Short mmCIF file of C-alpha atoms in Angstrom, two decimals:
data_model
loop_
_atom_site.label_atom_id
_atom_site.label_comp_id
_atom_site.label_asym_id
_atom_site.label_seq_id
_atom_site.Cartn_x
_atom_site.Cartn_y
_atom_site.Cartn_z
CA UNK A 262 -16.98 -5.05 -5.96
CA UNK A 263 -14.13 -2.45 -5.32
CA UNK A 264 -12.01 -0.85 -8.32
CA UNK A 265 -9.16 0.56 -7.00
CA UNK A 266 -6.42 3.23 -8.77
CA UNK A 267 -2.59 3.66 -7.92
CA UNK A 268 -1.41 6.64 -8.96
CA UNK A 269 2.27 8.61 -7.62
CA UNK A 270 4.86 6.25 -8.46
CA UNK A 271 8.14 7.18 -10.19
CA UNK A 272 11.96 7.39 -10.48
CA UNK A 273 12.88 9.31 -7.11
CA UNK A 274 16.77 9.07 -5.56
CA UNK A 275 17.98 7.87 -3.16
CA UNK A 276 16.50 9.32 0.32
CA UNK A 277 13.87 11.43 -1.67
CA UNK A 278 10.10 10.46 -1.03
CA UNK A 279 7.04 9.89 -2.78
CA UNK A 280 3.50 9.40 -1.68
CA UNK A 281 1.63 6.79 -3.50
CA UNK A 282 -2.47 7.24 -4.12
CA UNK A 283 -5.18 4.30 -4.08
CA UNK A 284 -8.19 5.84 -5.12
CA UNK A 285 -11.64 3.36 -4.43
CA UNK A 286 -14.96 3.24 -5.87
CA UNK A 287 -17.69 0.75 -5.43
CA UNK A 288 -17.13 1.00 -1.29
CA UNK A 289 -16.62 2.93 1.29
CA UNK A 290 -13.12 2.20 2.35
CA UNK A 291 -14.15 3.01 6.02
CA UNK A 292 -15.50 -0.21 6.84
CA UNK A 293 -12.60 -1.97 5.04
CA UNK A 294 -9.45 -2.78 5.78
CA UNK A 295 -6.43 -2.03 2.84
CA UNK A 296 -3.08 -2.56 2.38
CA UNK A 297 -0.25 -2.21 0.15
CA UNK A 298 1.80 -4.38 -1.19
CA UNK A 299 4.75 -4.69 -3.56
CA UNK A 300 7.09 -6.76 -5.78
CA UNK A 301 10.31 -6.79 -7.09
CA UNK A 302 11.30 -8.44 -10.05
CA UNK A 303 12.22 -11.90 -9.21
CA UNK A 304 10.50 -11.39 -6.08
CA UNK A 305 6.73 -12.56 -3.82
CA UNK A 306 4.67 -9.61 -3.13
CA UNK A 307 5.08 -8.66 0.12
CA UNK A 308 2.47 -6.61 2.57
CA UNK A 309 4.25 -3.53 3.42
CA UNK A 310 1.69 -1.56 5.06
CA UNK A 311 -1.84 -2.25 6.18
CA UNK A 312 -4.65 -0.16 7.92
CA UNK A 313 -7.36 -1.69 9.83
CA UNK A 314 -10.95 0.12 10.04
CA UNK A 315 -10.03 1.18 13.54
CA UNK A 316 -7.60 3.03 11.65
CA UNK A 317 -4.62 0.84 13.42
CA UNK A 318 -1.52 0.85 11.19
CA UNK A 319 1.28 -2.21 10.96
CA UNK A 320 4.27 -2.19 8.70
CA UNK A 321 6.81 -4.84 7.49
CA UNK A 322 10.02 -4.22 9.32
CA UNK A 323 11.49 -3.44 5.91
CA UNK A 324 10.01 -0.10 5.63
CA UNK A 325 8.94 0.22 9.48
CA UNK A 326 9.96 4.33 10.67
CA UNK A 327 10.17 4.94 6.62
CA UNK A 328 6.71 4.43 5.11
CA UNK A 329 3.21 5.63 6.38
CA UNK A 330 -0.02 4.36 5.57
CA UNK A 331 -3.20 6.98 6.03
CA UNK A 332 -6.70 6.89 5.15
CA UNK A 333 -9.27 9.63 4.09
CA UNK A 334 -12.51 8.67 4.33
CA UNK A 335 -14.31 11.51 3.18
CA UNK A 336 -12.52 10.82 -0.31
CA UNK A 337 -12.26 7.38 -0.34
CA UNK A 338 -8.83 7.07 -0.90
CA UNK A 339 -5.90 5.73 0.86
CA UNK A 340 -2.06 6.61 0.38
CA UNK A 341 0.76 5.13 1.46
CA UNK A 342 4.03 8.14 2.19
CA UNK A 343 7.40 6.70 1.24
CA UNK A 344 10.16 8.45 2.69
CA UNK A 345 14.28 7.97 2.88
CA UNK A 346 13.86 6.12 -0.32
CA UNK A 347 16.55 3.25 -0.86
CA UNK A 348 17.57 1.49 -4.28
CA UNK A 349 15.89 -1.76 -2.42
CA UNK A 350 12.36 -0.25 -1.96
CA UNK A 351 12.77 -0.46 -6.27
CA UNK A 352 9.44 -2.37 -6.91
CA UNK A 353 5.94 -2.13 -8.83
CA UNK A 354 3.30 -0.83 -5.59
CA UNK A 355 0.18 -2.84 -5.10
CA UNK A 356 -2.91 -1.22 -3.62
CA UNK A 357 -5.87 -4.11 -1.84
CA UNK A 358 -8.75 -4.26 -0.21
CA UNK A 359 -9.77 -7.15 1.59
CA UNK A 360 -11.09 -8.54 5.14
CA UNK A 361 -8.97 -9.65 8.21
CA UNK A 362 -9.26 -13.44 8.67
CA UNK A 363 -8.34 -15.01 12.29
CA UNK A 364 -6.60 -11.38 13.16
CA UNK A 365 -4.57 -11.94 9.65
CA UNK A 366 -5.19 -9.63 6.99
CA UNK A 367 -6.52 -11.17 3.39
CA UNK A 368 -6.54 -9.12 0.21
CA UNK A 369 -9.37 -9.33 -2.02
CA UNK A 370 -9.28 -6.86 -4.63
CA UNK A 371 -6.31 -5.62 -6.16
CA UNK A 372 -4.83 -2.10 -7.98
CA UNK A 373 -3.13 -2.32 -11.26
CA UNK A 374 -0.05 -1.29 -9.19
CA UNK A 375 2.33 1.46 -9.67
CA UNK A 376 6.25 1.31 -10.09
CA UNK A 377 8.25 3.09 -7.81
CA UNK A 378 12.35 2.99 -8.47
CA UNK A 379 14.69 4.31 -6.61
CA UNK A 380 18.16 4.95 -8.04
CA UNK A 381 21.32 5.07 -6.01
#
């Protein structure tokens, strides 16, 4: 079992940044790969970010050169780094952990999520 815990989310601007927090316990998140996700309202969650235990990082083109996904092992927590914020990034943040099937990544446990708005 993994619990994981969002924290960082907020009402930011347009072009400000935040850096969202997924704190784990139960694992070590070195020998797992996470990802975040999010959702809109009306919306699927969508992967935006995911880091492999290699440490290798992939992004949906949607926030590719914005966001960045990190890893700190020695606290067991993983964050994701939002920067030039847009209105369309609005969305409640999803922290996983999971496994990569066939080179595709799976979530298994999930965050309570965190909402992140942006306002124009």
């Amino acid at each position: 079992q993994v619990q994981l815990v969002e924290s960082g989310g907020g009402l930011v601007q347009a072009g400000g940044s935040l850096r969202l927090s997924c704190a784990a316990s139960g694992r070590t998140i070195s020998i797992i790969p996470m990802g975040w996700y999010r959702q809109a309202p009306g919306k699927r969650r969508e992967l935006v970010a995911l880091i492999t235990i290699t440490g290798r990082t992939t992004y949906s083109d949607s926030v590719k050169g914005r966001f960045t996904i990190s890893r700190d092992n020695a606290k067991n927590t993983v964050y994701l780094q939002a920067d030039s914020l847009k209105p369309e990034d609005t969305a409640v943040y999803y922290c996983s952990a999971g496994r990569m099937v066939a080179l595709a990544y799976e979530p298994v446990y999930w965050g309570q999520g965190t909402q992140v708005t942006v306002s124009s």
